PDB file of C-alpha atoms and ligand atoms in Angstrom:
ATOM      1  CA  UNK A 174     155.549  68.196  -1.072  1.00  0.00           C
ATOM      2  CA  UNK A 175     152.756  70.759  -0.833  1.00  0.00           C
ATOM      3  CA  UNK A 176     153.688  73.845  -2.869  1.00  0.00           C
ATOM      4  CA  UNK A 177     152.817  77.170  -1.267  1.00  0.00           C
ATOM      5  CA  UNK A 178     153.832  80.006  -3.560  1.00  0.00           C
ATOM      6  CA  UNK A 179     153.381  83.687  -2.803  1.00  0.00           C
ATOM      7  CA  UNK A 180     153.684  86.239  -5.614  1.00  0.00           C
ATOM      8  CA  UNK A 181     154.676  89.781  -4.655  1.00  0.00           C
ATOM      9  CA  UNK A 182     155.339  92.688  -6.997  1.00  0.00           C
ATOM     10  CA  UNK A 183     154.012  96.105  -7.942  1.00  0.00           C
ATOM     11  CA  UNK A 184     150.744  96.503  -9.888  1.00  0.00           C
ATOM     12  CA  UNK A 185     151.283  95.452 -13.505  1.00  0.00           C
ATOM     13  CA  UNK A 186     154.495  93.527 -12.812  1.00  0.00           C
ATOM     14  CA  UNK A 187     152.921  90.431 -14.387  1.00  0.00           C
ATOM     15  CA  UNK A 188     151.894  88.391 -11.320  1.00  0.00           C
ATOM     16  CA  UNK A 189     148.494  87.479 -12.791  1.00  0.00           C
ATOM     17  CA  UNK A 190     149.879  86.644 -16.247  1.00  0.00           C
ATOM     18  CA  UNK A 191     152.539  84.352 -14.792  1.00  0.00           C
ATOM     19  CA  UNK A 192     150.225  82.744 -12.231  1.00  0.00           C
ATOM     20  CA  UNK A 193     147.810  81.681 -14.960  1.00  0.00           C
ATOM     21  CA  UNK A 194     150.629  79.821 -16.785  1.00  0.00           C
ATOM     22  CA  UNK A 195     152.201  78.283 -13.679  1.00  0.00           C
ATOM     23  CA  UNK A 196     148.815  77.258 -12.369  1.00  0.00           C
ATOM     24  CA  UNK A 197     148.063  75.391 -15.628  1.00  0.00           C
ATOM     25  CA  UNK A 198     151.463  73.660 -15.812  1.00  0.00           C
ATOM     26  CA  UNK A 199     151.689  72.630 -12.156  1.00  0.00           C
ATOM     27  CA  UNK A 200     147.956  72.140 -11.532  1.00  0.00           C
ATOM     28  CA  UNK A 201     147.918  74.565  -8.645  1.00  0.00           C
ATOM     29  CA  UNK A 202     144.862  76.704  -7.862  1.00  0.00           C
ATOM     30  CA  UNK A 203     145.345  80.412  -8.572  1.00  0.00           C
ATOM     31  CA  UNK A 204     144.187  82.389  -5.549  1.00  0.00           C
ATOM     32  CA  UNK A 205     143.836  85.968  -6.758  1.00  0.00           C
ATOM     33  CA  UNK A 206     142.559  88.286  -4.014  1.00  0.00           C
ATOM     34  CA  UNK A 207     141.855  91.112  -6.445  1.00  0.00           C
ATOM     35  CA  UNK A 208     139.667  88.808  -8.583  1.00  0.00           C
ATOM     36  CA  UNK A 209     137.891  87.380  -5.507  1.00  0.00           C
ATOM     37  CA  UNK A 210     137.114  90.941  -4.373  1.00  0.00           C
ATOM     38  CA  UNK A 211     135.921  91.983  -7.834  1.00  0.00           C
ATOM     39  CA  UNK A 212     133.591  88.941  -7.828  1.00  0.00           C
ATOM     40  CA  UNK A 213     132.146  90.155  -4.500  1.00  0.00           C
ATOM     41  CA  UNK A 214     131.607  93.599  -6.034  1.00  0.00           C
ATOM     42  CA  UNK A 215     129.872  92.090  -9.076  1.00  0.00           C
ATOM     43  CA  UNK A 216     127.582  90.017  -6.828  1.00  0.00           C
ATOM     44  CA  UNK A 217     126.440  93.200  -5.047  1.00  0.00           C
ATOM     45  CA  UNK A 218     127.287  91.779  -1.597  1.00  0.00           C
ATOM     46  CA  UNK A 219     127.927  93.963   1.440  1.00  0.00           C
ATOM     47  CA  UNK A 220     131.575  92.795   1.460  1.00  0.00           C
ATOM     48  CA  UNK A 221     131.801  93.839  -2.189  1.00  0.00           C
ATOM     49  CA  UNK A 222     130.434  97.300  -1.427  1.00  0.00           C
ATOM     50  CA  UNK A 223     132.978  97.822   1.350  1.00  0.00           C
ATOM     51  CA  UNK A 224     135.800  96.520  -0.849  1.00  0.00           C
ATOM     52  CA  UNK A 225     134.800  98.742  -3.778  1.00  0.00           C
ATOM     53  CA  UNK A 226     135.190 101.916  -1.711  1.00  0.00           C
ATOM     54  CA  UNK A 227     138.894 101.083  -1.207  1.00  0.00           C
ATOM     55  CA  UNK A 228     139.653  99.521  -4.604  1.00  0.00           C
ATOM     56  CA  UNK A 229     138.505 102.563  -6.546  1.00  0.00           C
ATOM     57  CA  UNK A 230     140.928 104.715  -4.521  1.00  0.00           C
ATOM     58  CA  UNK A 231     143.823 102.279  -4.966  1.00  0.00           C
ATOM     59  CA  UNK A 232     143.881 101.491  -1.231  1.00  0.00           C
ATOM     60  CA  UNK A 233     143.994  98.152   0.562  1.00  0.00           C
ATOM     61  CA  UNK A 234     140.695  96.521   1.500  1.00  0.00           C
ATOM     62  CA  UNK A 235     140.346  96.038   5.313  1.00  0.00           C
ATOM     63  CA  UNK A 236     142.266  93.043   6.603  1.00  0.00           C
ATOM     64  CA  UNK A 237     139.288  91.365   8.248  1.00  0.00           C
ATOM     65  CA  UNK A 238     137.623  91.047   4.831  1.00  0.00           C
ATOM     66  CA  UNK A 239     140.609  89.732   2.840  1.00  0.00           C
ATOM     67  CA  UNK A 240     142.096  87.432   5.463  1.00  0.00           C
ATOM     68  CA  UNK A 241     138.727  85.741   6.043  1.00  0.00           C
ATOM     69  CA  UNK A 242     138.274  85.199   2.303  1.00  0.00           C
ATOM     70  CA  UNK A 243     141.791  83.736   2.008  1.00  0.00           C
ATOM     71  CA  UNK A 244     141.480  81.522   5.088  1.00  0.00           C
ATOM     72  CA  UNK A 245     138.265  79.958   3.785  1.00  0.00           C
ATOM     73  CA  UNK A 246     139.661  79.557   0.279  1.00  0.00           C
ATOM     74  CA  UNK A 247     142.898  77.844   1.438  1.00  0.00           C
ATOM     75  CA  UNK A 248     140.889  75.289   3.402  1.00  0.00           C
ATOM     76  CA  UNK A 249     139.142  74.069   0.242  1.00  0.00           C
ATOM     77  CA  UNK A 250     139.978  70.611  -1.071  1.00  0.00           C
ATOM     78  CA  UNK A 251     141.679  71.767  -4.266  1.00  0.00           C
ATOM     79  CA  UNK A 252     144.349  73.526  -2.142  1.00  0.00           C
ATOM     80  CA  UNK A 253     145.417  70.290  -0.425  1.00  0.00           C
ATOM     81  CA  UNK A 254     148.477  69.882  -2.657  1.00  0.00           C
ATOM     82  CA  UNK A 255     149.321  73.544  -2.863  1.00  0.00           C
ATOM     83  CA  UNK A 256     148.324  76.899  -4.307  1.00  0.00           C
ATOM     84  CA  UNK A 257     149.617  80.178  -5.718  1.00  0.00           C
ATOM     85  CA  UNK A 258     148.742  83.291  -3.733  1.00  0.00           C
ATOM     86  CA  UNK A 259     148.568  86.214  -6.151  1.00  0.00           C
ATOM     87  CA  UNK A 260     148.006  89.456  -4.230  1.00  0.00           C
ATOM     88  CA  UNK A 261     148.072  88.236  -0.635  1.00  0.00           C
ATOM     89  CA  UNK A 262     149.644  89.146   1.759  1.00  0.00           C
ATOM     90  CA  UNK A 263     150.016  92.879   1.066  1.00  0.00           C
ATOM     91  CA  UNK A 264     150.960  94.276   4.474  1.00  0.00           C
ATOM     92  CA  UNK A 265     152.907  93.172   7.552  1.00  0.00           C
ATOM     93  CA  UNK A 266     149.583  92.654   9.327  1.00  0.00           C
ATOM     94  CA  UNK A 267     148.370  90.365   6.525  1.00  0.00           C
ATOM     95  CA  UNK A 268     151.701  88.469   6.612  1.00  0.00           C
ATOM     96  CA  UNK A 269     151.142  87.796  10.320  1.00  0.00           C
ATOM     97  CA  UNK A 270     147.581  86.680   9.576  1.00  0.00           C
ATOM     98  CA  UNK A 271     148.946  84.342   6.885  1.00  0.00           C
ATOM     99  CA  UNK A 272     151.436  82.848   9.364  1.00  0.00           C
ATOM    100  CA  UNK A 273     148.471  81.954  11.592  1.00  0.00           C
ATOM    101  CA  UNK A 274     146.536  80.506   8.632  1.00  0.00           C
ATOM    102  CA  UNK A 275     149.560  78.353   7.672  1.00  0.00           C
ATOM    103  CA  UNK A 276     149.820  77.123  11.257  1.00  0.00           C
ATOM    104  CA  UNK A 277     146.157  76.159  11.179  1.00  0.00           C
ATOM    105  CA  UNK A 278     146.130  74.425   7.783  1.00  0.00           C
ATOM    106  CA  UNK A 279     149.609  72.817   7.812  1.00  0.00           C
ATOM    107  CA  UNK A 280     150.462  72.309  11.477  1.00  0.00           C
ATOM    108  CA  UNK A 281     153.973  70.790  11.670  1.00  0.00           C
ATOM    109  CA  UNK A 282     153.890  69.408   8.089  1.00  0.00           C
ATOM    110  CA  UNK A 283     156.823  70.369   5.899  1.00  0.00           C
ATOM    111  CA  UNK A 284     155.882  72.428   2.826  1.00  0.00           C
ATOM    112  CA  UNK A 285     157.679  73.958  -0.156  1.00  0.00           C
ATOM    113  CA  UNK A 286     156.999  77.607   0.698  1.00  0.00           C
ATOM    114  CA  UNK A 287     158.482  80.255  -1.586  1.00  0.00           C
ATOM    115  CA  UNK A 288     157.975  83.961  -2.188  1.00  0.00           C
ATOM    116  CA  UNK A 289     158.489  85.066  -5.798  1.00  0.00           C
ATOM    117  CA  UNK A 290     159.346  88.739  -5.977  1.00  0.00           C
ATOM    118  CA  UNK A 291     158.555  90.330  -9.361  1.00  0.00           C
ATOM    119  CA  UNK A 292     161.222  92.994  -9.558  1.00  0.00           C
ATOM    120  CA  UNK A 293     160.684  95.826 -12.056  1.00  0.00           C
ATOM    121  CA  UNK A 294     161.040  99.615 -12.191  1.00  0.00           C
ATOM    122  CA  UNK A 295     157.757 101.509 -11.845  1.00  0.00           C
ATOM    123  CA  UNK A 296     158.245 103.609 -15.044  1.00  0.00           C
ATOM    124  CA  UNK A 297     156.904 101.073 -17.564  1.00  0.00           C
ATOM    125  CA  UNK A 298     154.019  99.854 -15.465  1.00  0.00           C
ATOM    126  CA  UNK A 299     151.349 102.549 -15.941  1.00  0.00           C
ATOM    127  CA  UNK A 300     151.513 101.920 -19.690  1.00  0.00           C
ATOM    128  CA  UNK A 301     151.027  98.184 -19.090  1.00  0.00           C
ATOM    129  CA  UNK A 302     148.054  98.807 -16.791  1.00  0.00           C
ATOM    130  CA  UNK A 303     146.088 101.238 -18.942  1.00  0.00           C
ATOM    131  CA  UNK A 304     146.421  98.895 -21.932  1.00  0.00           C
ATOM    132  CA  UNK A 305     145.463  95.744 -20.010  1.00  0.00           C
ATOM    133  CA  UNK A 306     142.281  93.986 -21.074  1.00  0.00           C
ATOM    134  CA  UNK A 307     140.839  90.771 -19.620  1.00  0.00           C
ATOM    135  CA  UNK A 308     138.500  88.124 -21.009  1.00  0.00           C
ATOM    136  CA  UNK A 309     135.367  88.069 -18.808  1.00  0.00           C
ATOM    137  CA  UNK A 310     134.871  84.373 -19.677  1.00  0.00           C
ATOM    138  CA  UNK A 311     138.254  82.587 -19.516  1.00  0.00           C
ATOM    139  CA  UNK A 312     140.113  85.213 -17.447  1.00  0.00           C
ATOM    140  CA  UNK A 313     143.080  85.439 -19.837  1.00  0.00           C
ATOM    141  CA  UNK A 314     145.018  88.700 -19.569  1.00  0.00           C
ATOM    142  CA  UNK A 315     145.957  90.689 -22.680  1.00  0.00           C
ATOM    143  CA  UNK A 316     147.683  93.943 -23.532  1.00  0.00           C
ATOM    144  CA  UNK A 317     146.398  96.007 -26.444  1.00  0.00           C
ATOM    145  CA  UNK A 318     149.725  97.685 -27.021  1.00  0.00           C
ATOM    146  CA  UNK A 319     152.436  95.097 -26.450  1.00  0.00           C
ATOM    147  CA  UNK A 320     150.421  92.269 -27.993  1.00  0.00           C
ATOM    148  CA  UNK A 321     149.534  94.469 -31.012  1.00  0.00           C
ATOM    149  CA  UNK A 322     145.906  93.318 -31.007  1.00  0.00           C
ATOM    150  CA  UNK A 323     143.712  94.538 -33.897  1.00  0.00           C
ATOM    151  CA  UNK A 324     140.553  94.344 -31.834  1.00  0.00           C
ATOM    152  CA  UNK A 325     139.781  93.905 -28.140  1.00  0.00           C
ATOM    153  CA  UNK A 326     138.243  90.449 -28.550  1.00  0.00           C
ATOM    154  CA  UNK A 327     139.333  87.226 -26.801  1.00  0.00           C
ATOM    155  CA  UNK A 328     140.843  84.908 -29.452  1.00  0.00           C
ATOM    156  CA  UNK A 329     139.692  81.818 -27.492  1.00  0.00           C
ATOM    157  CA  UNK A 330     136.135  82.844 -26.483  1.00  0.00           C
ATOM    158  CA  UNK A 331     135.421  85.366 -29.247  1.00  0.00           C
ATOM    159  CA  UNK A 332     133.883  87.870 -26.833  1.00  0.00           C
ATOM    160  CA  UNK A 333     134.763  91.474 -26.100  1.00  0.00           C
ATOM    161  CA  UNK A 334     137.555  92.026 -23.585  1.00  0.00           C
ATOM    162  CA  UNK A 335     136.913  94.228 -20.557  1.00  0.00           C
ATOM    163  CA  UNK A 336     138.999  96.874 -18.830  1.00  0.00           C
ATOM    164  CA  UNK A 337     139.337  97.067 -15.034  1.00  0.00           C
ATOM    165  CA  UNK A 338     137.910 100.205 -13.454  1.00  0.00           C
ATOM    166  CA  UNK A 339     141.078 100.720 -11.395  1.00  0.00           C
ATOM    167  CA  UNK A 340     143.335 100.663 -14.472  1.00  0.00           C
ATOM    168  CA  UNK A 341     143.404 104.439 -14.898  1.00  0.00           C
ATOM    169  CA  UNK A 342     146.523 106.619 -14.600  1.00  0.00           C
ATOM    170  CA  UNK A 343     145.215 108.247 -11.420  1.00  0.00           C
ATOM    171  CA  UNK A 344     144.256 105.044  -9.562  1.00  0.00           C
ATOM    172  CA  UNK A 345     147.413 103.270 -10.787  1.00  0.00           C
ATOM    173  CA  UNK A 346     149.539 105.981  -9.107  1.00  0.00           C
ATOM    174  CA  UNK A 347     147.672 105.487  -5.838  1.00  0.00           C
ATOM    175  CA  UNK A 348     148.152 101.704  -6.154  1.00  0.00           C
ATOM    176  CA  UNK A 349     151.924 102.160  -6.597  1.00  0.00           C
ATOM    177  CA  UNK A 350     152.061 104.337  -3.484  1.00  0.00           C
ATOM    178  CA  UNK A 351     150.112 101.746  -1.530  1.00  0.00           C
ATOM    179  CA  UNK A 352     152.385  98.987  -2.830  1.00  0.00           C
ATOM    180  CA  UNK A 353     155.657 100.706  -1.868  1.00  0.00           C
ATOM    181  CA  UNK A 354     154.369 101.770   1.540  1.00  0.00           C
ATOM    182  CA  UNK A 355     152.498  98.625   2.640  1.00  0.00           C
ATOM    183  CA  UNK A 356     153.582  95.657   0.528  1.00  0.00           C
ATOM    184  CA  UNK A 357     157.203  96.128  -0.487  1.00  0.00           C
ATOM    185  CA  UNK A 358     158.508  95.803   3.124  1.00  0.00           C
ATOM    186  CA  UNK A 359     157.380  92.151   2.976  1.00  0.00           C
ATOM    187  CA  UNK A 360     160.341  91.385   0.698  1.00  0.00           C
ATOM    188  CA  UNK A 361     162.654  92.213   3.575  1.00  0.00           C
ATOM    189  CA  UNK A 362     160.595  90.180   6.024  1.00  0.00           C
ATOM    190  CA  UNK A 363     160.524  87.090   3.804  1.00  0.00           C
ATOM    191  CA  UNK A 364     164.187  87.513   2.758  1.00  0.00           C
ATOM    192  CA  UNK A 365     165.184  87.220   6.405  1.00  0.00           C
ATOM    193  CA  UNK A 366     163.344  83.888   6.445  1.00  0.00           C
ATOM    194  CA  UNK A 367     165.232  82.766   3.313  1.00  0.00           C
ATOM    195  CA  UNK A 368     162.046  82.420   1.260  1.00  0.00           C
ATOM    196  CA  UNK A 369     162.532  84.997  -1.497  1.00  0.00           C
ATOM    197  CA  UNK A 370     163.352  84.180  -5.096  1.00  0.00           C
ATOM    198  CA  UNK A 371     163.719  87.315  -7.241  1.00  0.00           C
ATOM    199  CA  UNK A 372     162.338  87.255 -10.776  1.00  0.00           C
ATOM    200  CA  UNK A 373     163.410  89.848 -13.366  1.00  0.00           C
ATOM    201  CA  UNK A 374     159.908  90.953 -14.390  1.00  0.00           C
ATOM    202  CA  UNK A 375     161.121  93.509 -16.950  1.00  0.00           C
ATOM    203  CA  UNK A 376     161.764  90.747 -19.517  1.00  0.00           C
ATOM    204  CA  UNK A 377     159.154  89.603 -22.036  1.00  0.00           C
ATOM    205  CA  UNK A 378     156.380  87.275 -20.819  1.00  0.00           C
ATOM    206  CA  UNK A 379     158.012  84.038 -22.099  1.00  0.00           C
ATOM    207  CA  UNK A 380     161.420  84.889 -20.597  1.00  0.00           C
ATOM    208  CA  UNK A 381     159.858  85.746 -17.237  1.00  0.00           C
ATOM    209  CA  UNK A 382     157.989  82.442 -17.275  1.00  0.00           C
ATOM    210  CA  UNK A 383     161.168  80.499 -18.096  1.00  0.00           C
ATOM    211  CA  UNK A 384     162.878  82.032 -15.023  1.00  0.00           C
ATOM    212  CA  UNK A 385     159.885  81.280 -12.841  1.00  0.00           C
ATOM    213  CA  UNK A 386     159.526  77.685 -14.007  1.00  0.00           C
ATOM    214  CA  UNK A 387     163.223  77.032 -13.489  1.00  0.00           C
ATOM    215  CA  UNK A 388     163.023  78.412  -9.947  1.00  0.00           C
ATOM    216  CA  UNK A 389     159.951  76.300  -9.172  1.00  0.00           C
ATOM    217  CA  UNK A 390     161.504  73.116 -10.565  1.00  0.00           C
ATOM    218  CA  UNK A 391     164.714  73.740  -8.644  1.00  0.00           C
ATOM    219  CA  UNK A 392     162.867  74.330  -5.396  1.00  0.00           C
ATOM    220  CA  UNK A 393     160.030  71.851  -5.727  1.00  0.00           C
ATOM    221  CA  UNK A 394     160.035  68.134  -5.036  1.00  0.00           C
TER     222      UNK A 394
HETATM  223  P1  AP5 B 408     144.909  93.184  -7.856  1.00  0.00           P
HETATM  224  O1  AP5 B 408     143.848  92.759  -8.799  1.00  0.00           O
HETATM  225  O2  AP5 B 408     145.664  92.132  -7.161  1.00  0.00           O
HETATM  226  O3  AP5 B 408     145.884  94.169  -8.615  1.00  0.00           O
HETATM  227  P2  AP5 B 408     147.467  94.471  -8.467  1.00  0.00           P
HETATM  228  O4  AP5 B 408     148.208  93.868  -7.356  1.00  0.00           O
HETATM  229  O5  AP5 B 408     147.501  95.948  -8.549  1.00  0.00           O
HETATM  230  O6  AP5 B 408     148.102  93.745  -9.623  1.00  0.00           O
HETATM  231  P3  AP5 B 408     147.603  93.738 -11.035  1.00  0.00           P
HETATM  232  O7  AP5 B 408     146.531  92.705 -11.215  1.00  0.00           O
HETATM  233  O8  AP5 B 408     147.226  95.135 -11.457  1.00  0.00           O
HETATM  234  O9  AP5 B 408     148.935  93.405 -11.867  1.00  0.00           O
HETATM  235  P4  AP5 B 408     149.667  92.046 -12.161  1.00  0.00           P
HETATM  236  O10 AP5 B 408     151.002  92.100 -11.534  1.00  0.00           O
HETATM  237  O11 AP5 B 408     148.809  90.866 -11.868  1.00  0.00           O
HETATM  238  O12 AP5 B 408     149.873  92.216 -13.745  1.00  0.00           O
HETATM  239  P5  AP5 B 408     149.214  91.433 -14.969  1.00  0.00           P
HETATM  240  O13 AP5 B 408     149.764  90.068 -15.073  1.00  0.00           O
HETATM  241  O14 AP5 B 408     147.728  91.559 -14.975  1.00  0.00           O
HETATM  242  O15 AP5 B 408     144.287  94.127  -6.734  1.00  0.00           O
HETATM  243  C1  AP5 B 408     143.362  95.152  -7.084  1.00  0.00           C
HETATM  244  C2  AP5 B 408     142.898  95.866  -5.817  1.00  0.00           C
HETATM  245  O16 AP5 B 408     142.212  94.926  -4.929  1.00  0.00           O
HETATM  246  C3  AP5 B 408     144.013  96.456  -4.930  1.00  0.00           C
HETATM  247  O17 AP5 B 408     144.409  97.752  -5.383  1.00  0.00           O
HETATM  248  C4  AP5 B 408     143.324  96.490  -3.553  1.00  0.00           C
HETATM  249  O18 AP5 B 408     142.451  97.581  -3.456  1.00  0.00           O
HETATM  250  C5  AP5 B 408     142.488  95.207  -3.554  1.00  0.00           C
HETATM  251  N1  AP5 B 408     143.239  94.059  -2.978  1.00  0.00           N
HETATM  252  C6  AP5 B 408     143.721  92.981  -3.644  1.00  0.00           C
HETATM  253  N2  AP5 B 408     144.364  92.152  -2.794  1.00  0.00           N
HETATM  254  C7  AP5 B 408     144.285  92.735  -1.563  1.00  0.00           C
HETATM  255  C8  AP5 B 408     144.783  92.382  -0.292  1.00  0.00           C
HETATM  256  N3  AP5 B 408     145.499  91.271  -0.091  1.00  0.00           N
HETATM  257  N4  AP5 B 408     144.518  93.224   0.746  1.00  0.00           N
HETATM  258  C9  AP5 B 408     143.803  94.346   0.590  1.00  0.00           C
HETATM  259  N5  AP5 B 408     143.319  94.753  -0.609  1.00  0.00           N
HETATM  260  C10 AP5 B 408     143.559  93.952  -1.684  1.00  0.00           C
HETATM  261  O19 AP5 B 408     149.813  92.295 -16.210  1.00  0.00           O
HETATM  262  C11 AP5 B 408     149.486  93.643 -16.404  1.00  0.00           C
HETATM  263  C12 AP5 B 408     149.581  93.974 -17.888  1.00  0.00           C
HETATM  264  O20 AP5 B 408     150.927  93.847 -18.310  1.00  0.00           O
HETATM  265  C13 AP5 B 408     148.766  93.044 -18.804  1.00  0.00           C
HETATM  266  O21 AP5 B 408     148.241  93.785 -19.864  1.00  0.00           O
HETATM  267  C14 AP5 B 408     149.807  92.021 -19.314  1.00  0.00           C
HETATM  268  O22 AP5 B 408     149.478  91.517 -20.590  1.00  0.00           O
HETATM  269  C15 AP5 B 408     151.059  92.871 -19.343  1.00  0.00           C
HETATM  270  N6  AP5 B 408     152.276  92.109 -19.051  1.00  0.00           N
HETATM  271  C16 AP5 B 408     152.430  91.155 -18.097  1.00  0.00           C
HETATM  272  N7  AP5 B 408     153.683  90.690 -18.092  1.00  0.00           N
HETATM  273  C17 AP5 B 408     154.344  91.383 -19.054  1.00  0.00           C
HETATM  274  C18 AP5 B 408     155.685  91.359 -19.546  1.00  0.00           C
HETATM  275  N8  AP5 B 408     156.604  90.517 -19.024  1.00  0.00           N
HETATM  276  N9  AP5 B 408     156.029  92.213 -20.531  1.00  0.00           N
HETATM  277  C19 AP5 B 408     155.109  93.044 -21.069  1.00  0.00           C
HETATM  278  N10 AP5 B 408     153.821  93.116 -20.669  1.00  0.00           N
HETATM  279  C20 AP5 B 408     153.445  92.286 -19.678  1.00  0.00           C
END
């Protein structure tokens, strides 16, 4: 059955880290709205310019931009058997837009749709965010502090890791506010539909992945 997984959780809760592993193991495309928007910014497109204004303030990018990007991406061939949505939807309005996209791409077909909620207290997350580094080549996510790295170099690609511009204390705080105001209410919405599976995201990376994999295997076909 087509697997349609939605990852929701505060910034730094580990959605990206876990999606990369699940995507490899289950051969599901990783649809990361933040990364798609950052690629638009890097390309210098008009969409990227508009997105950048919001991202640097920790605010949501306008719905017409994100939902169009997602709709087009989910129609691509590699999403035929499923996908992992990491960072979409992030508001009730986006959840309604996603309902319409699902109607369009799936019609009456039965799918394995699940929402994984990465539950964790906010306290530890700023520390995770300001120490996050990413490989610009393979996309792997690292943490200078928790992974005790001697140097900020990707062990697979041997190139210098980069830091996201929005991973500062100030922007992180704005992102948390945006998350709790706009995104967190989706847990209630999806719980009422019986779709939510809560993951204890405060555990170490391997333990979180074990929980996630178990939940996927239990729910999948
Ligand atoms: P986006 O890129 O999606 O950022 P986010 O939601 O804030 O989430 P993060 O990527 O910061 O965190 P994560 O949960 O993926 O954590 P990660 O695995 O990297 O969005 C950026 C911006 O784009 C938004 O602010 C918004 O402006 C815009 N945007 C995106 N989607 C949008 C949408 N749908 N609508 C409108 N605007 C949108 O891990 C973080 C760190 O913690 C890493 O260093 C990692 O190594 C470490 N770590 C991970 N797991 C663990 C663990 N279990 N224990 C210890 N450390 C861990």
